[in-house]
Structure formats: C-alpha cells, structure tokens
C-alpha cells in the first residue's frame, strides 16, 4: 500500500473517531442533562415570543434521524397566544416536534437549530373581526427593550424543515379569508445569504379550502397540490418571490409563481397560474363558485391553454381575478347552442371597469376574434362581452355570409332553401335570464339574394327571392323584398314594431305590417294559406336548436297585416284588375277587409273571414257586386255550381248583395252543398239565351215568339242558400217572350220544387202602354199556365202541371 494512502486513511480514521467521540459526548450530555437541554430549547423557542407561551411535555433523543447533528423529539408541543382563553384557537399543537441542533454548539452550552420537523400537528393562524391575531405571539419584541437588556443572541436560522400529517389553517374573520391545507408531506431547505434567504420546498398538500373571500367561495377546493417550489426573500424590498415552477393541481399540471410584499404595501400578493392544456370544466372547477357558475354556462370539448392572475391583500378586501384562455378549432357549447370549429381569445375579469370594485356586477367575460360555425352557419364576432355577471348582459357585433341552404336543418323542415346567399351583420345587447337572451337591443341587417324557398306549412314555393331586413332598436324593417312564385311576381315592404322584445316573450303579439304590390298575381299559387299549418308541423329533430324552436313559434303564432295592391289577379277562370285588399293573417286563419276588385266590367267589394280547420276551411263573406257582366261573372266562378244552365245562357249586368258562409278546400275549391246565406240581386238589360228547357217548350207553346233570346229589362230577386238547395223567394219575371211569377226551391242534386205561373198573353201587346199600373193589371190577364218544375231523370229538371197551385 502506498505511503500517501496510508496517511490519508489514518487522517480519515482520526476524524471519524473524533466525530464519534463528539456524538458519544453529545449523547452522554443529552442523557444526563435532559431537563437542562429541554429548558434551553424551550427558552430558545420562546425567545422571540411576545406574550403567550410555548410548552413542551417531554423530550426524547433521536440521534440517527438528524445525523451528523443531534436530534431531539419534543412531544406534545403547544403554542398559544395570551388571549387563547377568549378565542380558543391554538396557534400550534404538535404531537411530535423534532429539532436537530449543532452537536458542537451543545458542548459549549449553546443551541443552534439546523432542522425542524413537525408531525401530526395543527397550525391555526387566527384573526378575529377586530383585527387581532394569535400570530402576534410571534412578533419580535420592541428592539429598544431588547437593546436595553443587551440580548446578544439572534433569531435562530432554520436550515431544514419538514411537515407530515399537518393541518394548516389561516382563518381571517376580518378579511373574510379562509385557507385550509392538509399537508401530507412537505420538505424544505433554506440558506441565508446576508439578510436574504432562499428556500426549496417539495410538497404534497390537499387544499381543503382556499377562500380569499369566504362570501364568494374557495379556489382549488379539495384538490391535491404536488410539486416543487423555489422561493426567495429580498430584505431590501421586503418581497417574497415564488419562482414560476410546475405544480400538479387536481391531477392537471400548472406553472405557478407568486409575489408577497412584507414591507411596502404589506400583505399584498399576486399569484400567477398557467397551463398549456386543460379541459374547460376542470379549469372552472379550480375557481371560486361565484366565478365557476358563470363559466359553466359554457363548455369546450378539447383542452385549452389558460392562465390566471390572482392579486389581493391578506389583511382583507376582495381578490382581483383575471383569467385568459386561447381556443383554436374547438367545439364550444353555449346556452344558445353548439359552435363548431370555434376559435377565440377569452378573458374573465372581476374588475371590468377600473375602480368600480371587485364584484359580480363588475365582472365580465370577453371573447376576442370569435369565429366558428353555429348550426353549420359560419360567423365572426370581433369582440363579444358578457358583463355584470349578477344580471348578465351580452354585447357584441355578429357577422356572417353563407349559402342559405345551410339553414334548412334549423327549421325542422318548416322552411327549405334550395339556393341563394345571405349576408348579415348585427350589433346586439341583451340580458341573459335562465340562459336565454331577453330584452334584446339589436341593430343591423340581413340581406338574402337569389333564394329559392319552400315554406312547407303553407305549401308555398318562392323562386329568385330577395329580402333585406333591417333592425333598429326594437323594430324590424323588411325592405326591397322580391318574391316570385310560379308566374306571380310580388314586391313587399314591411315592419314589425317592438319586434325584439316580443320575439322571445310574446310571439303571438307580433304583427307584421306589409305593403304588397304586384303587376300580376296567380292566386292559385298561394292556396297554401288555406292549408292547416298545424297538421303539417313535423316532429322535432333531436338536433333542433333553440333558435329554430323560437322561429317556428314566431312563424306560427305571429300575425301579418297585409295591404295589397295588384294590377292583375288570376284565380282559375277569374280575372280581377286594380285589386285593393287588406288581409290579416293569424294562427287561426285569414281576415279579409276592404277588398275591392274590378271584374267583368263592374266591381266587387267584400269583407269576411277564412278560418282554418284542417283539410277544409270555413269562410264567411259579405259581398257587394256592382254592374258586372253576368255572363263573364258566372264564367269566372264556374256557374256557382249550378247545373241547369251556364254562363252561355246569360246576358246582362248584375248587381247583388250577399251574406254567405261555407267551406273551401285547401285547393281553393268550394265544398259542394256547404254554402248558406242570402243573396239579393238585380239584373238589368238581361237576357236568357238558348236555355233548352224553355226553348223546347216554347217551340210548341209559343211558336211565334223568340224563345231563344228572351229579353229581361229589369229583374229583382232574393235567394236563400241552404247547402244543396236554393230557396227562390216570390219573384216576378217580366220578359220579351212571356211573364211569369216564380217561387220555390232549386236543388243542386234533388229536392227541386219550383212553381211557375205563366200567363200566355204576349207581353209585346203591352209594350205601348205607358201607365205602369195598367200594364201590371194586364200582366196576368187571359190564360195562365200553372207549371211545376221538379226533379227529373239523370239530374235534369222536368216540367208538369201544378195541380195544387194557389
């Protein structure tokens, strides 16, 4: 063995021997001086206490645990302040309080504490409502007194410390703060460069409660915190800095840093928390309940990057909270629906307006550069804000441009677009109540161009449609609307007062005022208004949104007041010109007011209602017909269902007043035998042309009279309609061929029973008589035939003698 190695080994052996001797000496010293050492340790620990007391029940040596230092275990250590009997909150109560001291200092009669270990303990820092704290017992005594007593010793510098199974509570009644941590394991070491200190801490702690304001709830409640903390103190500034480092909170990794002021602005602190990926709901679960309940209105499918800054003062006051998040291509769930392909930069703050307090009323959620697809509709919101989270208000600007067929699935097959584009922009402000927008204030526009649409409940098809909607305040204005359905062309302008309020709260009170004009309108293309929209209502899809539901409700329950001007209106064989009409469309049907048209050289005016009751629709109409060509009029209305003669048999100018009701199908056909009411008519310059029943009789009975062209100068009549029968009230017919009195019942199918009293006297013989009374007296002179018209074969009318004539 080399000589130098032998020398080194001897030196090591001597040093080890000396160390062993020192430990043995220290051990012997501790064993023989327990009371003295315990008294010395207690005195050292009490040195800087102000009032109160620290007591230790017993002490046992534990040399190996602190090697090479000398360790002692203090049992049942209790630290109380002088007012403990009033508030009953013990500052420290530890079953096992381990202290490691410098063995060489012990040999010269001094105590230097290198390490403290606290096990199975409770540390309770209490401050009452007046501001008194049991930690006052730890305050340094007045330095002038200390100097007068010439205390030469300094506060012990603890190099290492451990906590195991320790409950730590900070209960500040004045500041409404409560921190409660269950320390499962905590290990730390410190060094003291000059007046500063540095600390490295490994911890595993359960955060039972972290309430910066007990009225608002706890942060990271019941979450496990694990990781390493590096902290330092700068005596010059009095600031404790926790360097940003990784900690696991509730199983999610966070980078956490902090600053605590101890001199200037004493008690102030800031805590920064950041993560590169966490689920929205897991992040909100780390925040106080008053914040989380608002953030939980939303959810994001994929993890997000987020950061949080907390600042406040331990002595009291509310905590300032600022949360930032960055979202890219995510799925956002909101109270109004789901937004796909969603991206935005988000911010939460509880000081929306500086200086207005840290409250829910002054809290806000801000979304910057929000983009996404809402129900397949792409949109952008430059800045969206939800402020005053006690009574939330949503504001922002919404923009979108898209193909309108993307909307089809929203309408639950109520409205179906096949082509066209939409361009819209809205500035909005609305309250949020129960996750719904109410009292909205909206301004903006929607422009739809070149759209083809099918409104299913009304069976209406529109082609090449253009619509411009403008919202100002609460009112909706509809402008530059161009509709084309089949051969019909319609131009429309409209408005809805108080639309934005009624849309959500009272859709049945919505009234659209329309101004409608058309160069030509084919009414048959709008027969969908006669269909029962409720029976066509399709079953709701699971994917149907609140927006679609609300819009369907508005379309069904809203009303439309339509003021119509049409140059030409066509309905089957009917042609009307210069049409003027006021229509009120509601959930129950159609109300017709002040309808006037020109037809067959005359005019028609009517008022009435059409009630929707399913496949058939009941109508009740009052009509005034003035001086229309009777042949064209009967042609237009398919002879009103009369089978015995048609429009070709009629000439003259008809005026009538009617009050009738009946049923019409959703195809616009009058239901046979459904009409009831009264008709009063007047025919001027009339004629009955080639009416076969009279021609057939006349060629035998009146061979020298023109029975093919019977002229009727003036005719008045009253008819009562009862389903399939018409009651002809007694009526005198004066014609060029013969006169007759008529009364009875005409049956459309059967039940015809008409009495005709026909004088054979030729009316032409009386043409020169100017005295009307004399002409009337002569009217029934001579032979009078009493004829009965009744049901014949094959629906025809047969004529016979009326044996029971009166």
mmCIF file with all atom_site columns, C-alpha atoms in Angstrom, residues 226-338:
data_model
loop_
_atom_site.group_PDB
_atom_site.id
_atom_site.type_symbol
_atom_site.label_atom_id
_atom_site.label_alt_id
_atom_site.label_comp_id
_atom_site.label_asym_id
_atom_site.label_entity_id
_atom_site.label_seq_id
_atom_site.pdbx_PDB_ins_code
_atom_site.Cartn_x
_atom_site.Cartn_y
_atom_site.Cartn_z
_atom_site.occupancy
_atom_site.B_iso_or_equiv
_atom_site.pdbx_formal_charge
_atom_site.auth_seq_id
_atom_site.auth_comp_id
_atom_site.auth_asym_id
_atom_site.auth_atom_id
_atom_site.pdbx_PDB_model_num
ATOM 1   C CA . UNK A 1 226 ? -47.938 18.320 -5.639  1.00 0.00 ? 226 UNK A CA 1
ATOM 2   C CA . UNK A 1 227 ? -44.565 19.572 -6.813  1.00 0.00 ? 227 UNK A CA 1
ATOM 3   C CA . UNK A 1 228 ? -41.551 21.743 -6.026  1.00 0.00 ? 228 UNK A CA 1
ATOM 4   C CA . UNK A 1 229 ? -41.454 25.402 -5.017  1.00 0.00 ? 229 UNK A CA 1
ATOM 5   C CA . UNK A 1 230 ? -38.401 27.657 -5.171  1.00 0.00 ? 230 UNK A CA 1
ATOM 6   C CA . UNK A 1 231 ? -38.811 30.858 -3.143  1.00 0.00 ? 231 UNK A CA 1
ATOM 7   C CA . UNK A 1 232 ? -36.571 33.721 -2.068  1.00 0.00 ? 232 UNK A CA 1
ATOM 8   C CA . UNK A 1 233 ? -36.768 36.798 0.135   1.00 0.00 ? 233 UNK A CA 1
ATOM 9   C CA . UNK A 1 234 ? -35.082 40.129 -0.610  1.00 0.00 ? 234 UNK A CA 1
ATOM 10  C CA . UNK A 1 235 ? -34.612 42.101 2.588   1.00 0.00 ? 235 UNK A CA 1
ATOM 11  C CA . UNK A 1 236 ? -34.082 45.335 0.674   1.00 0.00 ? 236 UNK A CA 1
ATOM 12  C CA . UNK A 1 237 ? -37.543 45.206 -0.889  1.00 0.00 ? 237 UNK A CA 1
ATOM 13  C CA . UNK A 1 238 ? -39.303 43.009 1.642   1.00 0.00 ? 238 UNK A CA 1
ATOM 14  C CA . UNK A 1 239 ? -40.712 40.855 -1.200  1.00 0.00 ? 239 UNK A CA 1
ATOM 15  C CA . UNK A 1 240 ? -41.016 37.091 -1.121  1.00 0.00 ? 240 UNK A CA 1
ATOM 16  C CA . UNK A 1 241 ? -40.860 35.696 -4.657  1.00 0.00 ? 241 UNK A CA 1
ATOM 17  C CA . UNK A 1 242 ? -42.009 32.225 -5.677  1.00 0.00 ? 242 UNK A CA 1
ATOM 18  C CA . UNK A 1 243 ? -40.279 31.434 -8.946  1.00 0.00 ? 243 UNK A CA 1
ATOM 19  C CA . UNK A 1 244 ? -42.564 30.004 -11.683 1.00 0.00 ? 244 UNK A CA 1
ATOM 20  C CA . UNK A 1 245 ? -42.411 26.234 -11.465 1.00 0.00 ? 245 UNK A CA 1
ATOM 21  C CA . UNK A 1 246 ? -44.523 23.178 -12.313 1.00 0.00 ? 246 UNK A CA 1
ATOM 22  C CA . UNK A 1 247 ? -47.134 22.048 -9.799  1.00 0.00 ? 247 UNK A CA 1
ATOM 23  C CA . UNK A 1 248 ? -49.861 19.453 -10.211 1.00 0.00 ? 248 UNK A CA 1
ATOM 24  C CA . UNK A 1 249 ? -53.272 20.681 -9.017  1.00 0.00 ? 249 UNK A CA 1
ATOM 25  C CA . UNK A 1 250 ? -56.058 18.135 -9.051  1.00 0.00 ? 250 UNK A CA 1
ATOM 26  C CA . UNK A 1 251 ? -54.092 15.998 -11.495 1.00 0.00 ? 251 UNK A CA 1
ATOM 27  C CA . UNK A 1 252 ? -53.503 18.806 -14.019 1.00 0.00 ? 252 UNK A CA 1
ATOM 28  C CA . UNK A 1 253 ? -50.048 20.402 -14.479 1.00 0.00 ? 253 UNK A CA 1
ATOM 29  C CA . UNK A 1 254 ? -49.714 24.166 -13.902 1.00 0.00 ? 254 UNK A CA 1
ATOM 30  C CA . UNK A 1 255 ? -46.872 26.637 -13.900 1.00 0.00 ? 255 UNK A CA 1
ATOM 31  C CA . UNK A 1 256 ? -47.267 28.719 -10.754 1.00 0.00 ? 256 UNK A CA 1
ATOM 32  C CA . UNK A 1 257 ? -45.419 31.776 -9.493  1.00 0.00 ? 257 UNK A CA 1
ATOM 33  C CA . UNK A 1 258 ? -46.140 34.412 -6.853  1.00 0.00 ? 258 UNK A CA 1
ATOM 34  C CA . UNK A 1 259 ? -45.003 37.590 -5.106  1.00 0.00 ? 259 UNK A CA 1
ATOM 35  C CA . UNK A 1 260 ? -45.737 38.562 -1.495  1.00 0.00 ? 260 UNK A CA 1
ATOM 36  C CA . UNK A 1 261 ? -44.954 42.019 -0.052  1.00 0.00 ? 261 UNK A CA 1
ATOM 37  C CA . UNK A 1 262 ? -43.911 42.256 3.603   1.00 0.00 ? 262 UNK A CA 1
ATOM 38  C CA . UNK A 1 263 ? -42.756 45.884 3.928   1.00 0.00 ? 263 UNK A CA 1
ATOM 39  C CA . UNK A 1 264 ? -44.135 48.259 1.308   1.00 0.00 ? 264 UNK A CA 1
ATOM 40  C CA . UNK A 1 265 ? -47.855 47.553 0.811   1.00 0.00 ? 265 UNK A CA 1
ATOM 41  C CA . UNK A 1 266 ? -47.506 44.788 3.367   1.00 0.00 ? 266 UNK A CA 1
ATOM 42  C CA . UNK A 1 267 ? -49.828 41.883 2.762   1.00 0.00 ? 267 UNK A CA 1
ATOM 43  C CA . UNK A 1 268 ? -50.168 42.457 -0.966  1.00 0.00 ? 268 UNK A CA 1
ATOM 44  C CA . UNK A 1 269 ? -49.723 39.424 -3.148  1.00 0.00 ? 269 UNK A CA 1
ATOM 45  C CA . UNK A 1 270 ? -50.021 38.228 -6.736  1.00 0.00 ? 270 UNK A CA 1
ATOM 46  C CA . UNK A 1 271 ? -50.268 34.615 -7.842  1.00 0.00 ? 271 UNK A CA 1
ATOM 47  C CA . UNK A 1 272 ? -49.878 33.551 -11.474 1.00 0.00 ? 272 UNK A CA 1
ATOM 48  C CA . UNK A 1 273 ? -51.198 30.197 -12.729 1.00 0.00 ? 273 UNK A CA 1
ATOM 49  C CA . UNK A 1 274 ? -50.801 28.888 -16.281 1.00 0.00 ? 274 UNK A CA 1
ATOM 50  C CA . UNK A 1 275 ? -51.380 25.648 -18.186 1.00 0.00 ? 275 UNK A CA 1
ATOM 51  C CA . UNK A 1 276 ? -50.858 24.579 -21.767 1.00 0.00 ? 276 UNK A CA 1
ATOM 52  C CA . UNK A 1 277 ? -53.786 22.166 -21.819 1.00 0.00 ? 277 UNK A CA 1
ATOM 53  C CA . UNK A 1 278 ? -56.785 21.687 -19.550 1.00 0.00 ? 278 UNK A CA 1
ATOM 54  C CA . UNK A 1 279 ? -60.465 20.898 -20.091 1.00 0.00 ? 279 UNK A CA 1
ATOM 55  C CA . UNK A 1 280 ? -62.787 23.880 -19.592 1.00 0.00 ? 280 UNK A CA 1
ATOM 56  C CA . UNK A 1 281 ? -64.857 22.313 -16.815 1.00 0.00 ? 281 UNK A CA 1
ATOM 57  C CA . UNK A 1 282 ? -61.747 21.093 -14.967 1.00 0.00 ? 282 UNK A CA 1
ATOM 58  C CA . UNK A 1 283 ? -60.368 24.637 -15.147 1.00 0.00 ? 283 UNK A CA 1
ATOM 59  C CA . UNK A 1 284 ? -63.588 26.242 -13.898 1.00 0.00 ? 284 UNK A CA 1
ATOM 60  C CA . UNK A 1 285 ? -63.704 23.687 -11.047 1.00 0.00 ? 285 UNK A CA 1
ATOM 61  C CA . UNK A 1 286 ? -60.466 25.243 -9.738  1.00 0.00 ? 286 UNK A CA 1
ATOM 62  C CA . UNK A 1 287 ? -62.071 28.669 -9.399  1.00 0.00 ? 287 UNK A CA 1
ATOM 63  C CA . UNK A 1 288 ? -64.391 30.069 -6.746  1.00 0.00 ? 288 UNK A CA 1
ATOM 64  C CA . UNK A 1 289 ? -68.050 29.094 -7.010  1.00 0.00 ? 289 UNK A CA 1
ATOM 65  C CA . UNK A 1 290 ? -69.209 32.621 -7.865  1.00 0.00 ? 290 UNK A CA 1
ATOM 66  C CA . UNK A 1 291 ? -66.893 32.595 -10.898 1.00 0.00 ? 291 UNK A CA 1
ATOM 67  C CA . UNK A 1 292 ? -67.367 28.948 -11.886 1.00 0.00 ? 292 UNK A CA 1
ATOM 68  C CA . UNK A 1 293 ? -71.169 29.174 -12.057 1.00 0.00 ? 293 UNK A CA 1
ATOM 69  C CA . UNK A 1 294 ? -70.853 31.768 -14.835 1.00 0.00 ? 294 UNK A CA 1
ATOM 70  C CA . UNK A 1 295 ? -68.083 29.997 -16.727 1.00 0.00 ? 295 UNK A CA 1
ATOM 71  C CA . UNK A 1 296 ? -70.080 26.763 -16.505 1.00 0.00 ? 296 UNK A CA 1
ATOM 72  C CA . UNK A 1 297 ? -72.663 28.329 -18.812 1.00 0.00 ? 297 UNK A CA 1
ATOM 73  C CA . UNK A 1 298 ? -70.148 27.278 -21.447 1.00 0.00 ? 298 UNK A CA 1
ATOM 74  C CA . UNK A 1 299 ? -68.039 24.219 -22.201 1.00 0.00 ? 299 UNK A CA 1
ATOM 75  C CA . UNK A 1 300 ? -65.267 23.284 -24.602 1.00 0.00 ? 300 UNK A CA 1
ATOM 76  C CA . UNK A 1 301 ? -64.743 19.782 -25.919 1.00 0.00 ? 301 UNK A CA 1
ATOM 77  C CA . UNK A 1 302 ? -60.939 19.801 -26.198 1.00 0.00 ? 302 UNK A CA 1
ATOM 78  C CA . UNK A 1 303 ? -58.238 21.013 -23.762 1.00 0.00 ? 303 UNK A CA 1
ATOM 79  C CA . UNK A 1 304 ? -57.302 24.681 -23.878 1.00 0.00 ? 304 UNK A CA 1
ATOM 80  C CA . UNK A 1 305 ? -54.355 26.857 -22.884 1.00 0.00 ? 305 UNK A CA 1
ATOM 81  C CA . UNK A 1 306 ? -55.259 29.095 -19.952 1.00 0.00 ? 306 UNK A CA 1
ATOM 82  C CA . UNK A 1 307 ? -53.676 31.413 -17.423 1.00 0.00 ? 307 UNK A CA 1
ATOM 83  C CA . UNK A 1 308 ? -54.933 33.099 -14.275 1.00 0.00 ? 308 UNK A CA 1
ATOM 84  C CA . UNK A 1 309 ? -53.657 36.040 -12.244 1.00 0.00 ? 309 UNK A CA 1
ATOM 85  C CA . UNK A 1 310 ? -54.847 36.480 -8.646  1.00 0.00 ? 310 UNK A CA 1
ATOM 86  C CA . UNK A 1 311 ? -53.996 39.583 -6.639  1.00 0.00 ? 311 UNK A CA 1
ATOM 87  C CA . UNK A 1 312 ? -55.101 40.934 -3.284  1.00 0.00 ? 312 UNK A CA 1
ATOM 88  C CA . UNK A 1 313 ? -54.101 41.590 0.298   1.00 0.00 ? 313 UNK A CA 1
ATOM 89  C CA . UNK A 1 314 ? -54.081 39.118 3.151   1.00 0.00 ? 314 UNK A CA 1
ATOM 90  C CA . UNK A 1 315 ? -55.449 41.695 5.562   1.00 0.00 ? 315 UNK A CA 1
ATOM 91  C CA . UNK A 1 316 ? -58.793 41.903 3.762   1.00 0.00 ? 316 UNK A CA 1
ATOM 92  C CA . UNK A 1 317 ? -60.638 43.028 0.661   1.00 0.00 ? 317 UNK A CA 1
ATOM 93  C CA . UNK A 1 318 ? -61.745 41.176 -2.439  1.00 0.00 ? 318 UNK A CA 1
ATOM 94  C CA . UNK A 1 319 ? -59.471 39.200 -4.697  1.00 0.00 ? 319 UNK A CA 1
ATOM 95  C CA . UNK A 1 320 ? -58.766 40.501 -8.197  1.00 0.00 ? 320 UNK A CA 1
ATOM 96  C CA . UNK A 1 321 ? -59.137 37.650 -10.688 1.00 0.00 ? 321 UNK A CA 1
ATOM 97  C CA . UNK A 1 322 ? -58.083 37.713 -14.342 1.00 0.00 ? 322 UNK A CA 1
ATOM 98  C CA . UNK A 1 323 ? -58.327 34.559 -16.452 1.00 0.00 ? 323 UNK A CA 1
ATOM 99  C CA . UNK A 1 324 ? -57.049 34.326 -20.034 1.00 0.00 ? 324 UNK A CA 1
ATOM 100 C CA . UNK A 1 325 ? -57.534 31.493 -22.485 1.00 0.00 ? 325 UNK A CA 1
ATOM 101 C CA . UNK A 1 326 ? -56.719 30.762 -26.102 1.00 0.00 ? 326 UNK A CA 1
ATOM 102 C CA . UNK A 1 327 ? -59.027 28.433 -28.052 1.00 0.00 ? 327 UNK A CA 1
ATOM 103 C CA . UNK A 1 328 ? -58.362 27.044 -31.522 1.00 0.00 ? 328 UNK A CA 1
ATOM 104 C CA . UNK A 1 329 ? -60.629 24.844 -33.652 1.00 0.00 ? 329 UNK A CA 1
ATOM 105 C CA . UNK A 1 330 ? -62.639 23.605 -30.682 1.00 0.00 ? 330 UNK A CA 1
ATOM 106 C CA . UNK A 1 331 ? -66.310 22.809 -30.003 1.00 0.00 ? 331 UNK A CA 1
ATOM 107 C CA . UNK A 1 332 ? -67.997 25.390 -27.779 1.00 0.00 ? 332 UNK A CA 1
ATOM 108 C CA . UNK A 1 333 ? -71.275 24.629 -26.025 1.00 0.00 ? 333 UNK A CA 1
ATOM 109 C CA . UNK A 1 334 ? -73.313 27.702 -25.036 1.00 0.00 ? 334 UNK A CA 1
ATOM 110 C CA . UNK A 1 335 ? -76.814 28.284 -23.626 1.00 0.00 ? 335 UNK A CA 1
ATOM 111 C CA . UNK A 1 336 ? -77.989 29.070 -27.154 1.00 0.00 ? 336 UNK A CA 1
ATOM 112 C CA . UNK A 1 337 ? -76.468 26.056 -28.908 1.00 0.00 ? 337 UNK A CA 1
ATOM 113 C CA . UNK A 1 338 ? -73.188 24.493 -30.048 1.00 0.00 ? 338 UNK A CA 1
#
